[in-house]
Tab-separated table of C-alpha atoms and ligand atoms in Angstrom:
chain	number	residue	atom	x	y	z
A	313	MET	CA	288.901	2.966	101.806
A	314	GLU	CA	288.364	-0.541	103.040
A	315	HIS	CA	292.023	-1.175	103.876
A	316	PRO	CA	293.926	2.000	104.822
A	317	GLU	CA	297.144	-0.035	104.643
A	318	ASN	CA	296.832	0.036	100.857
A	319	ASP	CA	297.345	3.802	100.849
A	320	GLN	CA	300.195	5.048	98.739
A	321	GLN	CA	302.043	6.155	101.818
A	322	TYR	CA	302.635	2.546	102.824
A	323	ALA	CA	304.502	1.552	99.712
A	324	GLY	CA	305.355	-2.126	99.591
A	325	LEU	CA	302.464	-3.094	101.775
A	326	ALA	CA	299.300	-4.549	100.287
A	327	VAL	CA	296.347	-6.138	101.937
A	328	ASN	CA	294.184	-8.320	99.846
A	329	LYS	CA	290.472	-8.105	99.789
A	330	GLY	CA	289.124	-10.428	102.384
A	331	ILE	CA	287.153	-13.469	101.416
A	332	GLN	CA	283.761	-14.189	102.753
A	333	GLN	CA	283.331	-16.796	105.439
A	334	PRO	CA	281.989	-19.908	103.667
A	335	PRO	CA	278.479	-20.955	104.672
A	336	SER	CA	278.326	-23.816	107.120
A	337	VAL	CA	276.209	-25.777	104.676
A	338	ASN	CA	277.836	-26.830	101.441
A	339	PRO	CA	275.630	-25.409	98.689
A	340	TYR	CA	276.940	-27.997	96.256
A	341	MET	CA	275.926	-30.887	98.414
A	342	LYS	CA	273.219	-32.964	96.808
A	343	VAL	CA	270.072	-33.122	98.823
A	344	HIS	CA	269.097	-36.781	98.971
A	345	ARG	CA	265.406	-37.057	98.722
A	346	ARG	CA	263.646	-40.350	98.942
A	347	ARG	CA	262.987	-41.700	95.527
A	348	ARG	CA	259.461	-40.944	94.506
A	349	LEU	CA	257.387	-44.061	94.137
A	350	LEU	CA	256.025	-44.381	90.651
A	351	SER	CA	252.386	-45.179	90.096
A	352	ALA	CA	251.454	-48.773	89.348
A	353	ALA	CA	250.794	-47.802	85.725
A	354	GLU	CA	254.251	-46.214	85.428
A	355	TYR	CA	255.926	-49.346	86.788
A	356	VAL	CA	253.966	-51.530	84.403
A	357	GLU	CA	254.786	-49.319	81.441
A	358	GLY	CA	258.505	-49.380	82.350
A	359	ILE	CA	258.523	-53.140	82.861
A	360	LEU	CA	256.786	-53.846	79.567
A	361	ARG	CA	259.330	-51.577	77.897
A	362	GLY	CA	262.067	-53.779	79.415
A	363	ASP	CA	263.505	-50.943	81.510
A	364	VAL	CA	265.857	-52.731	83.928
A	365	THR	CA	265.966	-49.906	86.468
A	366	ILE	CA	262.190	-49.845	86.768
A	367	LEU	CA	262.057	-53.636	86.870
A	368	SER	CA	264.552	-53.613	89.767
A	369	GLN	CA	262.542	-50.989	91.607
A	370	ALA	CA	259.369	-52.994	91.117
A	371	VAL	CA	261.068	-56.122	92.473
A	372	THR	CA	262.144	-54.118	95.504
A	373	LEU	CA	258.486	-53.180	96.016
A	374	VAL	CA	257.467	-56.828	95.758
A	375	GLU	CA	260.009	-57.644	98.456
A	376	SER	CA	258.993	-54.784	100.729
A	377	HIS	CA	257.095	-55.353	103.960
A	378	ASN	CA	255.610	-51.864	103.840
A	379	PRO	CA	251.817	-52.213	103.285
A	380	ASP	CA	251.740	-49.210	100.877
A	381	HIS	CA	254.469	-50.792	98.773
A	382	GLU	CA	252.742	-54.153	98.901
A	383	ALA	CA	249.538	-52.625	97.603
A	384	ILE	CA	251.281	-51.043	94.596
A	385	ALA	CA	253.290	-54.232	94.031
A	386	GLN	CA	250.122	-56.341	93.904
A	387	GLU	CA	248.593	-53.992	91.351
A	388	VAL	CA	251.750	-54.120	89.234
A	389	ILE	CA	251.822	-57.934	89.382
A	390	GLU	CA	248.166	-58.146	88.463
A	391	LYS	CA	248.740	-55.963	85.391
A	392	CYS	CA	251.873	-57.871	84.388
A	393	LEU	CA	250.232	-61.280	84.659
A	394	PRO	CA	248.692	-61.258	81.174
A	395	HIS	CA	252.182	-60.582	79.777
A	396	SER	CA	253.862	-63.362	81.742
A	397	GLY	CA	254.207	-67.097	81.296
A	398	LYS	CA	256.078	-67.120	78.011
A	399	SER	CA	259.348	-68.441	79.338
A	400	ILE	CA	261.122	-71.584	80.354
A	401	ARG	CA	261.680	-71.728	84.094
A	402	ILE	CA	264.512	-73.840	85.399
A	403	GLY	CA	265.273	-74.585	89.034
A	404	ILE	CA	268.889	-75.296	89.901
A	405	THR	CA	269.845	-76.825	93.196
A	406	GLY	CA	272.903	-78.355	94.822
A	407	VAL	CA	274.708	-78.262	98.126
A	408	PRO	CA	277.030	-75.302	98.779
A	409	GLY	CA	280.220	-75.908	96.804
A	410	ALA	CA	278.516	-78.085	94.191
A	411	GLY	CA	279.316	-75.383	91.665
A	412	LYS	CA	275.952	-73.708	91.221
A	413	SER	CA	277.210	-70.211	90.569
A	414	THR	CA	280.076	-71.344	88.339
A	415	SER	CA	277.618	-73.462	86.361
A	416	ILE	CA	274.898	-70.824	86.165
A	417	ASP	CA	277.453	-68.389	84.759
A	418	VAL	CA	278.336	-70.843	81.989
A	419	PHE	CA	274.790	-72.161	81.458
A	420	GLY	CA	273.560	-68.584	81.260
A	421	LEU	CA	275.992	-67.616	78.524
A	422	HIS	CA	275.141	-70.827	76.697
A	423	VAL	CA	271.414	-70.140	76.597
A	424	LEU	CA	271.919	-66.470	75.778
A	425	LYS	CA	273.916	-67.383	72.678
A	426	GLN	CA	270.598	-68.266	71.094
A	427	GLY	CA	269.218	-64.822	71.888
A	428	GLY	CA	266.553	-63.816	74.365
A	429	LYS	CA	266.990	-62.613	77.899
A	430	LEU	CA	267.793	-64.450	81.120
A	431	ALA	CA	266.772	-63.675	84.697
A	432	VAL	CA	268.599	-65.427	87.533
A	433	LEU	CA	266.708	-65.395	90.834
A	434	ALA	CA	267.304	-67.208	94.083
A	435	ILE	CA	265.491	-68.586	97.074
A	436	ASP	CA	267.550	-68.651	100.210
A	437	PRO	CA	265.321	-68.218	103.248
A	438	SER	CA	268.258	-68.605	105.619
A	439	SER	CA	270.021	-65.507	104.484
A	440	GLU	CA	269.941	-61.803	105.006
A	441	ARG	CA	270.628	-60.092	101.733
A	442	SER	CA	274.169	-59.119	102.634
A	443	LYS	CA	275.405	-62.443	103.970
A	444	GLY	CA	273.414	-64.810	101.818
A	445	SER	CA	274.908	-68.165	101.096
A	446	ILE	CA	273.730	-67.921	97.516
A	447	LEU	CA	273.698	-64.972	95.194
A	448	GLY	CA	274.893	-62.717	97.987
A	449	ASP	CA	276.760	-60.691	95.438
A	450	LYS	CA	276.896	-60.581	91.707
A	451	THR	CA	280.614	-61.295	91.562
A	452	ARG	CA	279.795	-64.973	91.872
A	453	MET	CA	278.597	-64.866	88.276
A	454	GLU	CA	281.300	-62.804	86.682
A	455	LYS	CA	280.397	-63.154	83.049
A	456	LEU	CA	276.636	-63.094	83.384
A	457	SER	CA	276.645	-60.088	85.676
A	458	VAL	CA	278.060	-57.907	82.906
A	459	HIS	CA	275.917	-59.405	80.151
A	460	PRO	CA	273.413	-56.846	78.852
A	461	ASN	CA	270.651	-59.452	78.543
A	462	ALA	CA	271.001	-60.972	81.998
A	463	PHE	CA	269.200	-59.794	85.096
A	464	ILE	CA	270.570	-61.187	88.361
A	465	ARG	CA	268.710	-60.718	91.580
A	466	PRO	CA	269.661	-62.097	94.993
A	467	SER	CA	267.184	-63.882	97.216
A	468	PRO	CA	264.609	-61.750	98.991
A	469	SER	CA	265.980	-61.278	102.490
A	470	ALA	CA	265.272	-63.723	105.258
A	471	GLY	CA	261.721	-64.496	106.173
A	472	SER	CA	259.438	-67.477	106.222
A	473	LEU	CA	260.167	-69.847	103.365
A	474	GLY	CA	256.627	-69.422	102.077
A	475	GLY	CA	256.970	-65.660	102.054
A	476	VAL	CA	260.391	-65.639	100.411
A	477	ALA	CA	259.281	-68.146	97.797
A	478	ARG	CA	256.076	-66.259	97.010
A	479	LYS	CA	258.077	-63.090	96.406
A	480	THR	CA	260.412	-64.928	94.067
A	481	ARG	CA	257.447	-66.286	92.203
A	482	GLU	CA	255.989	-62.798	91.864
A	483	THR	CA	259.362	-61.580	90.642
A	484	ILE	CA	259.210	-64.237	87.915
A	485	VAL	CA	255.962	-62.660	86.704
A	486	LEU	CA	257.574	-59.221	86.501
A	487	CYS	CA	260.666	-60.560	84.725
A	488	GLU	CA	258.580	-62.418	82.168
A	489	ALA	CA	256.517	-59.312	81.511
A	490	ALA	CA	259.810	-57.478	80.944
A	491	GLY	CA	260.668	-59.958	78.202
A	492	TYR	CA	262.904	-62.413	80.065
A	493	ASP	CA	262.186	-65.687	78.327
A	494	LYS	CA	264.543	-67.828	80.402
A	495	ILE	CA	264.338	-67.894	84.164
A	496	PHE	CA	266.783	-69.661	86.469
A	497	VAL	CA	265.860	-70.056	90.110
A	498	GLU	CA	268.773	-71.083	92.282
A	499	THR	CA	268.454	-72.652	95.699
A	500	VAL	CA	270.716	-74.396	98.179
A	501	GLY	CA	270.136	-78.113	98.197
A	502	VAL	CA	269.626	-78.422	101.885
A	503	GLY	CA	266.237	-78.172	103.489
A	504	GLN	CA	262.791	-77.274	102.330
A	505	SER	CA	263.458	-74.659	99.703
A	506	GLU	CA	263.639	-77.199	96.867
A	507	THR	CA	259.951	-77.956	97.273
A	508	ALA	CA	259.167	-74.273	96.911
A	509	VAL	CA	261.392	-73.943	93.846
A	510	HIS	CA	259.990	-77.113	92.362
A	511	SER	CA	256.536	-75.596	92.555
A	512	MET	CA	257.506	-72.623	90.390
A	513	VAL	CA	259.739	-74.117	87.706
A	514	ASP	CA	259.211	-76.352	84.679
A	515	PHE	CA	262.495	-78.235	84.923
A	516	PHE	CA	264.397	-79.077	88.075
A	517	LEU	CA	268.142	-79.628	87.755
A	518	LEU	CA	270.071	-81.219	90.602
A	519	ILE	CA	273.816	-80.566	90.611
A	520	GLN	CA	275.780	-83.270	92.361
A	521	LEU	CA	279.408	-83.981	93.108
A	522	ALA	CA	281.310	-87.204	92.830
A	523	GLY	CA	284.121	-88.511	94.876
A	524	THR	CA	282.714	-88.393	98.345
A	525	GLY	CA	282.472	-92.178	98.392
A	526	ASP	CA	278.905	-92.220	99.587
A	527	GLU	CA	277.307	-90.334	96.750
A	528	LEU	CA	273.774	-91.361	97.400
A	529	GLN	CA	273.680	-91.054	101.137
A	530	GLY	CA	273.762	-87.297	101.411
A	531	ILE	CA	270.839	-86.724	99.116
A	532	LYS	CA	267.375	-86.846	100.386
A	533	ARG	CA	265.189	-89.163	98.421
A	534	GLY	CA	262.640	-86.380	98.042
A	535	ILE	CA	265.066	-84.145	96.186
A	536	MET	CA	266.043	-86.920	93.812
A	537	GLU	CA	262.412	-87.608	93.099
A	538	MET	CA	261.866	-83.993	92.158
A	539	ALA	CA	264.802	-83.848	89.757
A	540	ASP	CA	264.160	-83.962	86.011
A	541	GLY	CA	267.890	-84.098	85.439
A	542	ILE	CA	270.838	-84.929	87.653
A	543	VAL	CA	274.205	-83.583	86.582
A	544	ILE	CA	277.508	-84.506	88.182
A	545	ASN	CA	279.746	-81.458	88.114
A	546	LYS	CA	283.544	-81.213	88.187
A	547	ALA	CA	284.017	-84.080	85.744
A	548	ASP	CA	287.480	-82.826	84.880
A	549	GLY	CA	291.090	-83.807	85.506
A	550	ASP	CA	291.502	-86.921	87.612
A	551	ASN	CA	287.917	-86.618	88.798
A	552	VAL	CA	286.424	-87.874	85.531
A	553	ASP	CA	286.339	-91.553	86.523
A	554	ARG	CA	284.744	-90.846	89.855
A	555	ALA	CA	282.168	-88.618	88.173
A	556	ASN	CA	281.293	-91.398	85.727
A	557	LEU	CA	280.999	-93.869	88.560
A	558	ALA	CA	278.713	-91.531	90.452
A	559	ALA	CA	276.593	-91.113	87.325
A	560	THR	CA	276.178	-94.887	87.080
A	561	GLN	CA	275.179	-95.077	90.713
A	562	PHE	CA	272.598	-92.360	90.241
A	563	ARG	CA	271.203	-94.049	87.139
A	564	ASN	CA	270.833	-97.290	89.066
A	565	ALA	CA	269.174	-95.537	91.973
A	566	LEU	CA	266.749	-93.728	89.685
A	567	ARG	CA	265.616	-97.008	88.157
A	568	LEU	CA	264.072	-97.894	91.482
A	569	PHE	CA	261.778	-94.879	91.344
A	570	PRO	CA	258.489	-94.993	89.495
A	571	LEU	CA	258.238	-92.873	86.346
A	572	PRO	CA	257.217	-89.322	87.416
A	573	PRO	CA	253.855	-87.851	86.285
A	574	SER	CA	255.600	-86.018	83.434
A	575	GLY	CA	256.332	-89.367	81.813
A	576	TRP	CA	259.933	-88.190	81.461
A	577	ALA	CA	262.576	-90.505	82.849
A	578	PRO	CA	265.140	-88.239	84.546
A	579	ARG	CA	268.561	-88.372	82.928
A	580	VAL	CA	271.966	-88.347	84.551
A	581	MET	CA	275.101	-86.882	82.993
A	582	THR	CA	278.491	-85.523	83.891
A	583	TYR	CA	279.992	-82.141	82.990
A	584	SER	CA	282.479	-79.561	84.135
A	585	GLY	CA	281.180	-76.064	84.740
A	586	TYR	CA	284.622	-74.671	85.353
A	587	TYR	CA	286.274	-76.134	82.256
A	588	GLU	CA	283.091	-75.866	80.222
A	589	ILE	CA	282.990	-79.531	79.238
A	590	GLY	CA	279.649	-81.133	78.392
A	591	ILE	CA	277.614	-77.949	78.715
A	592	GLU	CA	275.935	-78.404	75.370
A	593	GLN	CA	274.901	-81.984	76.236
A	594	VAL	CA	273.336	-80.821	79.491
A	595	TRP	CA	271.322	-78.215	77.605
A	596	ASN	CA	270.335	-80.602	74.864
A	597	MET	CA	268.857	-82.778	77.573
A	598	ILE	CA	266.961	-79.827	79.039
A	599	TYR	CA	265.631	-78.806	75.627
A	600	ASP	CA	264.623	-82.444	74.973
A	601	TYR	CA	262.622	-82.337	78.164
A	602	PHE	CA	260.788	-79.198	77.078
A	603	ASP	CA	259.945	-80.731	73.695
A	604	PHE	CA	258.701	-83.848	75.420
A	605	VAL	CA	256.437	-82.209	78.013
A	606	LYS	CA	255.113	-79.604	75.618
A	607	LYS	CA	254.026	-82.379	73.284
A	608	ASN	CA	252.418	-84.575	75.904
A	609	GLY	CA	250.590	-81.684	77.595
A	610	TYR	CA	252.381	-81.988	80.911
A	611	PHE	CA	254.016	-78.568	80.587
A	612	ALA	CA	250.704	-76.724	80.625
A	613	GLU	CA	249.155	-79.067	83.185
A	614	LYS	CA	252.042	-78.577	85.608
A	615	ARG	CA	251.751	-74.812	85.350
A	616	ARG	CA	248.031	-75.011	86.119
A	617	GLN	CA	248.741	-77.168	89.171
A	618	GLN	CA	251.391	-74.703	90.281
A	619	GLU	CA	248.842	-71.888	90.103
A	620	LEU	CA	246.616	-73.841	92.472
A	621	TYR	CA	249.522	-74.608	94.773
A	622	TRP	CA	250.348	-70.913	95.027
A	623	MET	CA	246.768	-69.954	95.638
A	624	TYR	CA	246.702	-72.229	98.678
A	625	GLU	CA	250.179	-71.156	99.770
A	626	THR	CA	249.159	-67.513	99.664
A	627	ILE	CA	245.973	-68.231	101.603
A	628	ASP	CA	247.964	-70.135	104.235
A	629	GLU	CA	250.490	-67.366	104.546
A	630	LYS	CA	247.889	-64.615	104.840
A	631	LEU	CA	245.833	-66.559	107.381
A	632	ARG	CA	248.871	-67.143	109.546
A	633	ASP	CA	249.844	-63.497	109.302
A	634	SER	CA	246.384	-62.307	110.193
A	635	PHE	CA	246.251	-64.663	113.183
A	636	TYR	CA	249.697	-64.240	114.670
A	637	HIS	CA	249.907	-60.495	114.106
A	638	ASN	CA	246.582	-59.757	115.736
A	639	PRO	CA	247.437	-57.829	118.958
A	640	ALA	CA	244.645	-59.475	120.982
A	641	ILE	CA	245.786	-62.908	119.869
A	642	GLU	CA	249.429	-62.111	120.579
A	643	GLU	CA	248.471	-61.153	124.122
A	644	MET	CA	246.291	-64.195	124.649
A	645	LEU	CA	248.954	-66.498	123.226
A	646	ALA	CA	251.539	-65.119	125.630
A	647	ALA	CA	249.238	-65.939	128.551
A	648	LYS	CA	248.404	-69.389	127.190
A	649	ARG	CA	252.090	-70.187	126.750
A	650	GLN	CA	252.584	-69.735	130.472
A	651	LEU	CA	249.589	-71.931	131.282
A	652	VAL	CA	250.730	-74.711	128.959
A	653	LEU	CA	254.359	-74.502	130.089
A	654	GLY	CA	253.198	-74.636	133.720
A	655	ASN	CA	251.029	-77.659	133.021
A	656	ARG	CA	247.958	-75.717	134.047
A	657	GLN	CA	246.138	-76.147	130.763
A	658	SER	CA	246.377	-78.714	128.023
A	659	SER	CA	247.765	-77.603	124.673
A	660	PHE	CA	244.595	-78.803	122.996
A	661	ILE	CA	242.238	-76.703	125.126
A	662	ALA	CA	244.555	-73.687	124.972
A	663	ALA	CA	244.675	-73.871	121.162
A	664	HIS	CA	240.894	-74.139	120.932
A	665	GLU	CA	240.311	-71.205	123.219
A	666	VAL	CA	242.704	-68.989	121.257
A	667	LEU	CA	241.145	-70.013	117.955
A	668	ASP	CA	237.619	-69.487	119.280
A	669	HIS	CA	238.633	-66.032	120.430
A	670	TYR	CA	240.102	-65.295	116.992
A	671	PHE	CA	236.931	-66.366	115.208
A	672	THR	CA	234.843	-64.233	117.575
A	673	LEU	CA	237.065	-61.258	116.813
A	674	LEU	CA	236.554	-61.821	113.092
A	675	LYS	CA	232.798	-61.647	113.472
A	676	GLN	CA	232.869	-58.281	115.240
B	712	GDP	P1	278.140	-73.054	94.778
B	712	GDP	O1	278.371	-72.846	96.236
B	712	GDP	O2	277.303	-74.260	94.540
B	712	GDP	O3	277.609	-71.841	94.078
B	712	GDP	O4	279.575	-73.415	94.124
B	712	GDP	P2	280.617	-72.497	93.350
B	712	GDP	O5	280.177	-72.266	91.950
B	712	GDP	O6	280.911	-71.292	94.169
B	712	GDP	O7	281.879	-73.473	93.269
B	712	GDP	C1	282.507	-73.958	94.439
B	712	GDP	C2	283.968	-74.258	94.115
B	712	GDP	O8	284.046	-75.304	93.158
B	712	GDP	C3	284.692	-73.085	93.512
B	712	GDP	O9	285.993	-73.038	94.046
B	712	GDP	C4	284.720	-73.394	92.031
B	712	GDP	O10	285.846	-72.837	91.388
B	712	GDP	C5	284.802	-74.896	92.040
B	712	GDP	N1	284.202	-75.469	90.819
B	712	GDP	C6	282.993	-75.156	90.312
B	712	GDP	N2	282.766	-75.857	89.173
B	712	GDP	C7	283.859	-76.633	88.983
B	712	GDP	C8	284.224	-77.583	87.973
B	712	GDP	O11	283.509	-77.856	87.011
B	712	GDP	N3	285.427	-78.209	88.123
B	712	GDP	C9	286.241	-77.934	89.150
B	712	GDP	N4	287.392	-78.600	89.206
B	712	GDP	N5	285.944	-77.041	90.109
B	712	GDP	C10	284.769	-76.391	90.029
C-alpha cells in the first residue's frame, strides 16, 4: 500500500494521493518562433488579394535594413509595379499643431464616403517609430484607424531623408497594388521633407493657421511654391475673421508667384477640421485640380518626371551607401579627417585621394 496511514486501523486518518511535481517548463507556454518569411510570390498574391496583414508584413520588409529582406522586398515591389499607379496621391503638410491629424481623420472619412480605400503614410525622418512627431500612434486618427477601408502606417523609422522617402514611395506602390485608390502622405512642414513628399504626390496641400499676426513670415517661400492648395484650418469660433484675413494675405502673396507648370493657380480657402466646416469645399477644390491636370496632360507628365527623380535619388543613395560603408574607405576617411583637421592636407586633395582610392577598389 502506498500510504500505510490509510489502513483501516487508523480510522479517521486519510492521506491523499500525492500530486506530481510540476515540470519546470510550462507545457502550455506558446513557443514563439520567428515568423516565417513568405516567398515574394506569396507576398504579391496576398497584396493583390488586398490582405492587410500581408500588406503590413511586406511594408515591414520594405522598411527593413536586412539585405535578405531588402532583396525579397525589391522583388515584391517589382511584381506589384504593373498593378500600381491607379490612385490619387495627396501630400499634406503643416507645422506641428496645424491640425494635420485632425484634418486627415475628417478628410479620410470624407473621401471614403464615395467608396474605395485609403492609405495614410507619413514621412518623418526626424523620428524613431515610437516617438515620432507625426503618426507615432494610430490614436491620432481615431475614426480612420477603425475604418475597415483605411490603412494607416507610421513613418519608416529615422534614417536619411532620401532613404525614408524612398521607402514611403515603395510603400505607395504596394498599397496601390492592394487596391488603395487614395493615398495621403503626411509630413511635418519644417525642413526638407516637403520636397521629398512633393516628388511622390499629385496634389500638395499646405495646412496653415491664422492668428499669429505674421502669417506669411513663418512659411518658406519654397513650400508655398510647391502647394497646389493652401487651406487655413481652425476657421471656427472667434477665429473665423482672422482665418479669412490670413486667406486674403495668402491669396495676395500667391499672386506674386508665376503660374506653376501645371497651369493650375493654387487656391486658398478656410475650413475647420475639428468642427468639420468647409470640408466638402476643400475636397471639391482638390477634385477640380485632378480634373484640370488630367485634361491638360500634366498629371501623367508629372508622374513621369517623378519616376526620373526617383531613379536619380535611388542612384545617389546607393552610391553614397556603397562609398561610405566600404571598410577600406571608412578607414582612409578616418585618417584623412585627422590630416584635414590638423591642417596637414587640404580638403580638396584629401577628397580626391579618397575618391581615387575608391575608384581603384571598384576596378579590382
Ligand atoms: P498636427 O500636429 O498638425 O497633427 O495637429 P493636430 O491634429 O494634432 O491638432 C493640434 C491641436 O489643434 C489639437 O488640440 C486639435 O484638437 C486642435 N485642432 C485641430 N483642428 C482644429 C480645428 O479645426 N479647430 C480648432 N479650434 N482646433 C483644432
